[in-house]
Coordinates of C-alpha atoms in Angstrom, one line a residue:
P1 CA 0.0 0.0 0.0
V2 CA 1.0 3.6 -0.5
A3 CA 0.1 6.2 2.1
C4 CA 0.0 9.9 1.1
K5 CA -0.5 13.0 3.3
K6 CA -2.8 15.5 1.5
P7 CA -2.7 19.3 1.9
E8 CA -5.7 21.6 2.0
K9 CA -7.5 23.8 -0.6
E10 CA -10.9 25.4 -0.5
N11 CA -13.9 23.6 -1.9
A12 CA -13.9 23.4 -5.6
E13 CA -17.1 24.6 -7.3
R14 CA -19.1 21.8 -9.0
A15 CA -19.4 21.5 -12.7
A16 CA -21.9 19.2 -14.4
V17 CA -20.8 15.9 -12.8
P18 CA -22.6 12.6 -12.2
R19 CA -21.1 12.4 -8.7
A20 CA -20.0 14.8 -5.9
G21 CA -17.6 17.6 -6.8
S22 CA -14.0 17.7 -5.7
R23 CA -13.0 18.9 -2.2
F24 CA -9.5 19.8 -1.0
V25 CA -8.7 19.6 2.7
R26 CA -5.5 20.1 4.7
S27 CA -3.8 17.3 6.7
L28 CA -5.5 14.4 5.1
S29 CA -4.1 11.0 4.4
V30 CA -4.8 8.7 1.5
V31 CA -4.2 5.0 1.9
C32 CA -4.1 2.6 -1.1
R33 CA -4.2 -1.2 -0.8
D34 CA -4.6 -3.9 -3.4
G35 CA -4.7 -1.3 -6.1
C36 CA -7.6 0.7 -4.6
I37 CA -8.1 3.6 -2.2
K38 CA -8.7 2.0 1.1
A39 CA -9.3 5.1 3.1
V40 CA -9.3 8.9 2.9
G41 CA -9.5 11.0 6.0
R42 CA -7.9 13.3 8.5
A43 CA -4.3 12.4 9.2
D44 CA -4.9 11.7 12.9
V45 CA -7.9 9.5 12.2
I46 CA -6.1 7.5 9.5
R47 CA -3.0 7.2 11.8
N48 CA -5.1 5.6 14.5
Q49 CA -7.0 3.4 12.1
F50 CA -3.8 2.0 10.5
S51 CA -1.6 2.2 13.6
G52 CA -0.5 -1.4 13.3
A53 CA -0.1 -1.4 9.5
T54 CA 3.2 -1.5 7.6
F55 CA 3.4 0.3 4.3
E56 CA 5.5 -0.4 1.2
K57 CA 5.9 3.4 0.7
V58 CA 5.0 6.5 2.6
I59 CA 5.1 9.8 0.7
D60 CA 5.2 13.0 2.8
C61 CA 3.2 15.5 0.8
S62 CA 3.8 18.5 3.0
G63 CA 3.8 21.6 0.8
K64 CA 2.4 19.6 -2.1
C65 CA -1.0 18.7 -3.5
V66 CA -2.6 15.3 -4.2
L67 CA -5.1 15.1 -7.0
P68 CA -6.9 12.4 -8.9
G69 CA -5.0 11.0 -11.8
L70 CA -5.9 12.9 -15.0
V71 CA -8.1 11.2 -17.5
D72 CA -7.6 11.8 -21.3
A73 CA -11.0 11.1 -22.9
H74 CA -10.0 11.3 -26.6
T75 CA -6.8 10.2 -28.2
H76 CA -5.5 8.6 -31.5
P77 CA -2.2 7.3 -30.3
V78 CA -1.5 4.2 -32.5
W79 CA -0.1 5.2 -35.9
A80 CA 3.0 5.4 -38.1
G81 CA 4.3 8.4 -40.2
D82 CA 4.1 11.9 -38.6
R83 CA 2.6 14.8 -40.5
V84 CA 4.9 17.6 -39.5
H85 CA 5.0 18.7 -43.2
E86 CA 1.3 19.4 -43.1
F87 CA 1.8 21.9 -40.2
A88 CA 3.5 24.3 -42.6
M89 CA 0.6 23.8 -45.0
K90 CA -1.9 24.8 -42.3
L91 CA 0.1 27.8 -41.4
A92 CA 0.0 28.9 -45.0
G93 CA -3.8 28.7 -44.9
A94 CA -4.8 25.2 -46.0
S95 CA -7.8 23.9 -44.2
Y96 CA -8.2 20.4 -42.7
M97 CA -10.5 19.2 -45.4
E98 CA -8.4 20.7 -48.2
I99 CA -5.4 18.7 -46.9
H100 CA -7.6 15.6 -46.5
Q101 CA -9.1 15.8 -50.0
A102 CA -5.6 16.2 -51.5
G103 CA -4.6 12.8 -50.1
G104 CA -3.0 14.1 -46.9
G105 CA -4.3 14.0 -43.4
I106 CA -5.9 10.7 -42.3
H107 CA -5.1 9.0 -45.7
F108 CA -1.4 9.8 -45.4
T109 CA -1.3 8.2 -41.9
V110 CA -3.4 5.2 -43.1
E111 CA -0.8 4.5 -45.8
H112 CA 2.1 4.4 -43.3
T113 CA 0.1 2.6 -40.6
R114 CA -0.9 -0.2 -43.0
K115 CA 2.8 -0.7 -43.9
A116 CA 4.0 -0.8 -40.2
T117 CA 4.5 -4.0 -38.3
E118 CA 2.6 -4.7 -35.1
E119 CA 5.9 -4.5 -33.2
E120 CA 6.7 -1.1 -34.7
L121 CA 3.3 0.3 -33.8
F122 CA 3.5 -1.1 -30.3
N123 CA 7.0 0.4 -29.6
T124 CA 5.9 4.0 -30.7
F125 CA 2.6 3.6 -28.9
K126 CA 4.3 2.6 -25.7
H127 CA 6.6 5.6 -25.7
R128 CA 3.6 7.9 -26.3
L129 CA 1.7 6.4 -23.4
E130 CA 4.8 6.9 -21.2
R131 CA 4.9 10.6 -22.1
M132 CA 1.2 10.9 -21.3
R133 CA 1.8 9.3 -17.9
R134 CA 4.6 11.7 -17.1
A135 CA 2.1 14.5 -17.8
G136 CA -0.2 13.1 -15.2
S137 CA -2.6 10.9 -17.3
T138 CA -3.5 7.6 -15.6
L139 CA -6.5 6.7 -17.8
V140 CA -6.5 7.2 -21.5
E141 CA -9.0 6.5 -24.3
C142 CA -7.2 5.0 -27.3
K143 CA -8.7 4.7 -30.7
S144 CA -7.9 2.6 -33.8
G145 CA -8.9 4.3 -37.1
Y146 CA -5.7 4.6 -39.2
G147 CA -6.3 1.3 -40.9
L148 CA -9.8 1.6 -42.5
N149 CA -9.5 -2.1 -43.6
L150 CA -10.3 -5.0 -41.3
E151 CA -6.7 -6.3 -41.2
T152 CA -5.1 -3.0 -40.0
E153 CA -7.9 -2.0 -37.7
L154 CA -7.5 -5.3 -35.9
K155 CA -3.7 -4.9 -35.9
M156 CA -4.2 -1.6 -34.1
L157 CA -6.7 -3.0 -31.6
R158 CA -4.2 -5.8 -30.8
V159 CA -1.5 -3.2 -30.1
I160 CA -3.9 -1.4 -27.7
E161 CA -4.8 -4.7 -26.0
R162 CA -1.1 -5.5 -25.6
A163 CA -0.5 -2.2 -23.9
K164 CA -3.6 -2.8 -21.6
Q165 CA -2.1 -6.0 -20.4
S166 CA 1.6 -4.9 -20.1
M167 CA 1.6 -1.3 -19.0
D168 CA 0.8 0.5 -15.8
I169 CA -1.8 2.8 -17.2
G170 CA -5.6 2.6 -17.6
I171 CA -6.8 2.3 -21.2
S172 CA -10.3 2.5 -22.7
S173 CA -10.1 1.1 -26.2
T174 CA -12.2 2.4 -29.1
Y175 CA -12.9 0.8 -32.5
C176 CA -12.8 3.7 -35.0
G177 CA -12.9 2.0 -38.4
A178 CA -15.2 4.7 -39.6
H179 CA -12.6 7.4 -39.2
S180 CA -12.6 8.1 -42.9
V181 CA -13.9 6.7 -46.1
P182 CA -11.2 4.4 -47.6
K183 CA -9.9 5.2 -51.0
G184 CA -11.8 3.3 -53.7
K185 CA -15.0 3.1 -51.7
T186 CA -18.1 5.2 -51.2
A187 CA -19.3 6.0 -47.8
T188 CA -22.2 3.6 -48.2
E189 CA -19.8 0.8 -49.3
A190 CA -17.6 1.5 -46.3
T191 CA -20.6 1.5 -44.0
D192 CA -21.7 -1.9 -45.3
D193 CA -18.2 -3.3 -44.9
I194 CA -18.0 -2.2 -41.3
I195 CA -21.4 -3.6 -40.4
N196 CA -21.1 -6.8 -42.3
N197 CA -17.4 -7.7 -41.8
H198 CA -15.6 -5.6 -39.3
L199 CA -18.1 -5.7 -36.4
P200 CA -18.9 -9.4 -36.7
K201 CA -15.2 -10.2 -36.5
L202 CA -14.8 -7.8 -33.6
K203 CA -17.6 -9.6 -31.7
E204 CA -16.0 -12.9 -32.4
L205 CA -12.6 -11.7 -31.0
Q206 CA -14.3 -10.1 -28.0
L207 CA -16.1 -13.4 -27.2
S208 CA -12.9 -15.4 -27.5
G209 CA -11.1 -12.9 -25.1
E210 CA -8.4 -12.0 -27.7
I211 CA -9.2 -8.3 -27.5
H212 CA -11.5 -6.2 -25.3
V213 CA -13.0 -3.1 -27.0
N214 CA -15.1 -0.6 -25.0
N215 CA -16.4 2.0 -27.5
I216 CA -17.4 2.6 -31.1
D217 CA -16.6 5.8 -32.9
V218 CA -17.5 7.3 -36.3
F219 CA -16.4 10.6 -37.9
C220 CA -19.7 12.1 -38.6
E221 CA -18.9 14.9 -41.0
K222 CA -19.7 16.4 -44.4
G223 CA -17.8 14.5 -47.1
V224 CA -17.0 11.6 -44.7
F225 CA -19.9 9.7 -43.0
D226 CA -23.3 11.4 -43.1
L227 CA -25.9 11.2 -40.4
E228 CA -27.6 8.0 -41.7
S229 CA -24.4 6.1 -42.2
T230 CA -23.3 7.2 -38.8
R231 CA -26.6 6.0 -37.3
R232 CA -26.3 2.6 -38.9
I233 CA -22.7 2.0 -37.7
L234 CA -23.2 3.3 -34.2
Q235 CA -26.4 1.2 -33.7
A236 CA -24.6 -1.9 -35.0
G237 CA -21.8 -1.3 -32.5
K238 CA -24.2 -0.8 -29.7
D239 CA -25.9 -4.0 -30.6
I240 CA -22.7 -5.9 -29.9
G241 CA -22.2 -4.2 -26.5
L242 CA -20.0 -1.2 -27.4
Q243 CA -20.5 2.2 -25.8
I244 CA -21.2 5.0 -28.4
N245 CA -18.5 7.6 -28.2
F246 CA -18.1 9.4 -31.5
H247 CA -16.8 12.5 -33.4
G248 CA -19.6 15.0 -34.2
D249 CA -20.4 18.5 -35.3
E250 CA -16.8 19.5 -35.7
L251 CA -16.4 21.2 -39.0
H252 CA -20.1 21.5 -40.1
P253 CA -23.4 21.3 -38.2
M254 CA -24.5 17.7 -38.8
K255 CA -27.1 17.3 -35.9
S256 CA -24.7 14.7 -34.5
A257 CA -25.5 15.8 -30.9
E258 CA -29.2 15.1 -31.5
L259 CA -28.4 11.7 -33.0
G260 CA -26.1 10.8 -30.1
A261 CA -28.8 11.8 -27.6
E262 CA -31.3 9.7 -29.4
L263 CA -29.1 6.6 -29.6
G264 CA -28.0 6.8 -25.9
A265 CA -24.4 7.8 -26.7
R266 CA -22.1 7.9 -23.7
A267 CA -20.1 10.8 -25.2
I268 CA -19.7 13.0 -28.3
S269 CA -16.4 14.7 -29.1
H270 CA -15.5 18.0 -30.8
L271 CA -18.9 19.8 -31.1
E272 CA -17.5 23.1 -32.4
E273 CA -20.6 23.4 -34.6
V274 CA -23.2 21.9 -32.3
S275 CA -26.7 23.4 -32.4
D276 CA -28.6 24.8 -29.4
E277 CA -31.1 22.0 -29.8
G278 CA -28.2 19.5 -29.7
I279 CA -26.9 21.0 -26.5
T280 CA -30.3 20.7 -24.9
A281 CA -30.7 17.1 -26.1
M282 CA -27.2 16.1 -24.7
A283 CA -28.0 17.6 -21.3
R284 CA -31.3 15.8 -21.2
A285 CA -29.7 12.4 -22.2
K286 CA -26.7 12.8 -19.8
C287 CA -24.5 12.4 -22.9
A288 CA -21.0 13.8 -22.1
A289 CA -19.4 16.5 -24.4
V290 CA -15.7 15.7 -24.8
L291 CA -14.2 19.1 -25.8
L292 CA -10.8 19.2 -27.5
P293 CA -9.2 22.6 -27.1
T294 CA -5.9 21.6 -28.8
T295 CA -7.8 20.8 -32.1
A296 CA -9.7 24.1 -32.1
Y297 CA -6.4 25.9 -31.4
M298 CA -4.3 24.1 -34.0
L299 CA -6.9 24.1 -36.8
R300 CA -8.0 27.6 -36.0
L301 CA -11.6 26.5 -35.6
K302 CA -14.2 28.4 -33.5
Q303 CA -14.1 27.3 -29.9
P304 CA -16.7 24.9 -28.6
Q305 CA -19.5 26.6 -26.5
A306 CA -18.2 25.3 -23.2
R307 CA -19.9 28.0 -21.1
K308 CA -23.3 27.4 -22.7
M309 CA -23.0 23.6 -22.3
L310 CA -22.1 24.0 -18.6
E311 CA -25.0 26.4 -18.0
E312 CA -27.4 24.0 -19.8
G313 CA -26.2 21.1 -17.6
V314 CA -24.2 19.1 -20.1
I315 CA -21.5 16.9 -18.6
V316 CA -18.3 18.5 -20.0
A317 CA -15.1 16.5 -20.3
L318 CA -11.8 17.2 -21.9
G319 CA -9.4 15.3 -24.1
S320 CA -6.1 16.0 -25.8
D321 CA -7.1 14.6 -29.2
F322 CA -3.5 13.4 -29.5
N323 CA -2.9 12.4 -33.1
P324 CA -0.6 13.4 -36.0
N325 CA -2.7 16.5 -36.6
A326 CA -2.8 17.7 -32.9
Y327 CA 0.4 16.6 -31.3
C328 CA -0.1 17.1 -27.6
F329 CA 0.4 14.6 -24.8
S330 CA -0.3 17.0 -21.9
M331 CA -3.7 17.2 -20.2
P332 CA -2.4 20.1 -18.0
M333 CA -1.9 22.1 -21.2
V334 CA -5.3 21.0 -22.4
M335 CA -6.8 22.4 -19.2
H336 CA -5.0 25.7 -19.6
L337 CA -6.3 26.1 -23.2
A338 CA -9.8 25.2 -22.0
C339 CA -9.6 28.0 -19.4
V340 CA -8.1 30.6 -21.7
N341 CA -9.9 29.9 -25.0
M342 CA -13.2 28.3 -23.8
K343 CA -13.6 30.4 -20.7
M344 CA -13.8 27.5 -18.3
S345 CA -12.8 28.1 -14.7
M346 CA -9.8 26.2 -13.3
N347 CA -12.2 24.2 -11.1
E348 CA -14.4 23.3 -14.1
A349 CA -11.3 22.3 -16.1
L350 CA -10.0 20.0 -13.3
V351 CA -13.4 18.3 -13.0
A352 CA -13.6 17.9 -16.8
A353 CA -10.2 16.3 -16.9
T354 CA -10.9 13.8 -14.0
I355 CA -14.4 12.7 -13.0
N356 CA -16.2 14.0 -16.1
A357 CA -13.7 12.4 -18.4
A358 CA -14.0 9.2 -16.5
Y359 CA -17.8 9.5 -16.9
A360 CA -17.4 9.9 -20.7
L361 CA -15.6 6.5 -20.7
G362 CA -18.1 4.8 -18.5
K363 CA -15.6 4.6 -15.6
S364 CA -16.7 7.3 -13.1
D365 CA -17.6 4.7 -10.6
T366 CA -14.0 3.5 -10.4
H367 CA -11.9 6.5 -11.6
G368 CA -11.7 10.2 -11.6
S369 CA -11.8 11.2 -7.9
I370 CA -10.2 10.4 -4.6
E371 CA -12.8 8.3 -2.8
A372 CA -12.5 5.1 -0.8
G373 CA -13.2 2.1 -3.0
K374 CA -12.0 3.7 -6.2
Q375 CA -8.9 2.7 -8.1
G376 CA -5.7 4.2 -6.5
D377 CA -4.8 6.6 -9.4
L378 CA -3.3 9.8 -8.0
I379 CA -0.8 12.5 -9.0
I380 CA 1.2 14.5 -6.5
I381 CA 2.3 18.0 -7.6
N382 CA 5.2 20.0 -6.2
S383 CA 3.1 23.0 -5.1
P384 CA 0.8 23.9 -2.2
R385 CA -1.7 25.2 -4.7
W386 CA -3.2 22.7 -7.2
E387 CA -4.0 25.5 -9.6
H388 CA -0.3 25.7 -10.6
L389 CA -1.0 22.6 -12.7
I390 CA -3.1 24.7 -15.0
Y391 CA -1.6 28.1 -14.4
Q392 CA 1.9 27.1 -15.5
F393 CA 1.4 26.6 -19.3
G394 CA 3.8 23.8 -20.2
G395 CA 5.2 23.7 -16.6
H396 CA 4.1 20.1 -15.7
E397 CA 7.6 18.7 -16.2
A398 CA 8.7 20.4 -13.0
L399 CA 5.4 20.2 -11.2
I400 CA 4.3 16.6 -11.3
N401 CA 6.3 14.9 -8.6
Y402 CA 4.7 11.4 -8.5
V403 CA 2.2 9.5 -10.7
I404 CA 0.5 6.6 -8.9
V405 CA -1.6 3.9 -10.7
K406 CA -3.4 1.3 -8.7
G407 CA -1.6 2.4 -5.6
K408 CA 1.8 1.9 -7.2
V409 CA 4.3 4.7 -7.9
I410 CA 4.9 4.3 -11.6
Y411 CA 6.7 7.7 -12.1
Q412 CA 8.8 9.8 -9.7
N413 CA 10.2 13.0 -11.0
E414 CA 13.6 13.5 -9.5
M415 CA 13.7 17.1 -10.7
C416 CA 11.1 18.1 -8.1
G417 CA 13.7 17.4 -5.3
T418 CA 16.4 19.5 -6.9
M419 CA 14.6 22.5 -8.4
S420 CA 11.8 24.9 -7.7
S421 CA 8.5 24.4 -9.5
Y422 CA 8.1 28.2 -9.7

């Protein structure tokens, strides 16, 4: 077990969350045992309760803050072939869809990912997950989607499964075979292929225990998968037990939010072009909005309406959207951008990157907050004020002192003992 003393902060305001909001209190202790949080309480009470216990490790957090491990609710981390050359094209004024229609974007990455071996993909994926952990993420949603054919999509899902089994980080895996329409097919043909071939094979491999997939995703967008194709794929995925968690209303208003609410979607991502009716429908359906400030920033899109969503009662979560088009591993930087560009408060951003992001993945009962019985995923930051994690843009490398997953220290930042985090 790991015992941590926890310093105080004032009560955090509550955003739209399915459970109680966060609370920060001085002189508390957190005790982890068998991978879970065994007890949280005032230091003197915990000391008496566990007076006869021995601990594998005791971390003195005096002058520090203990927070829930961060949850990244949207990433595309398995791929080969970066797109650094496209960044210059975007700076010169090319739009996302212009690059996509010219054979770049997703199609460029698909070509390289199809050629890569499973071992090559795993090795790069492993390093990316390690960088995410060092930035405080302890649970990450990971998509396929750079194969677009059955063989490569399954190769990507096997890579994700291998990381699930071998790495100390939580993973929620997503089948995203409808990330783009493959070259040589129409959207209708691609939809039929997914429903008639991909999903039945996925169900077979799920039943055999070879892979474990949690979510189904579709890029519902003009020129990609229209609303009816999206409906067919998502419903077929739901029918084999997958949570609906998809891309919607990013570049054009598609009524994706209304569709997701109707289908019982767990979450919808992007939503830069969501309608007022879509926001109302999502709030009513308790469908989480996974907002991606890095994407809006890098593609120079209009910002998602985070304030309106929060005021309407939508459960707002955050994700990095890590992919070759939005190369960001850091949830602290995502939270900073959410505050500056989307006008979220720091408390709202923290909730969106912990308990609400866990809710978007169907894991808020086990992740996302420091409560007895939940998984022992924590980060300890080298500051008496937790807000520094958001305030210091890009400063997490000197701030995050420990990352703990299932009660086990999986990253200790030696820099925190030798340099100031200010």
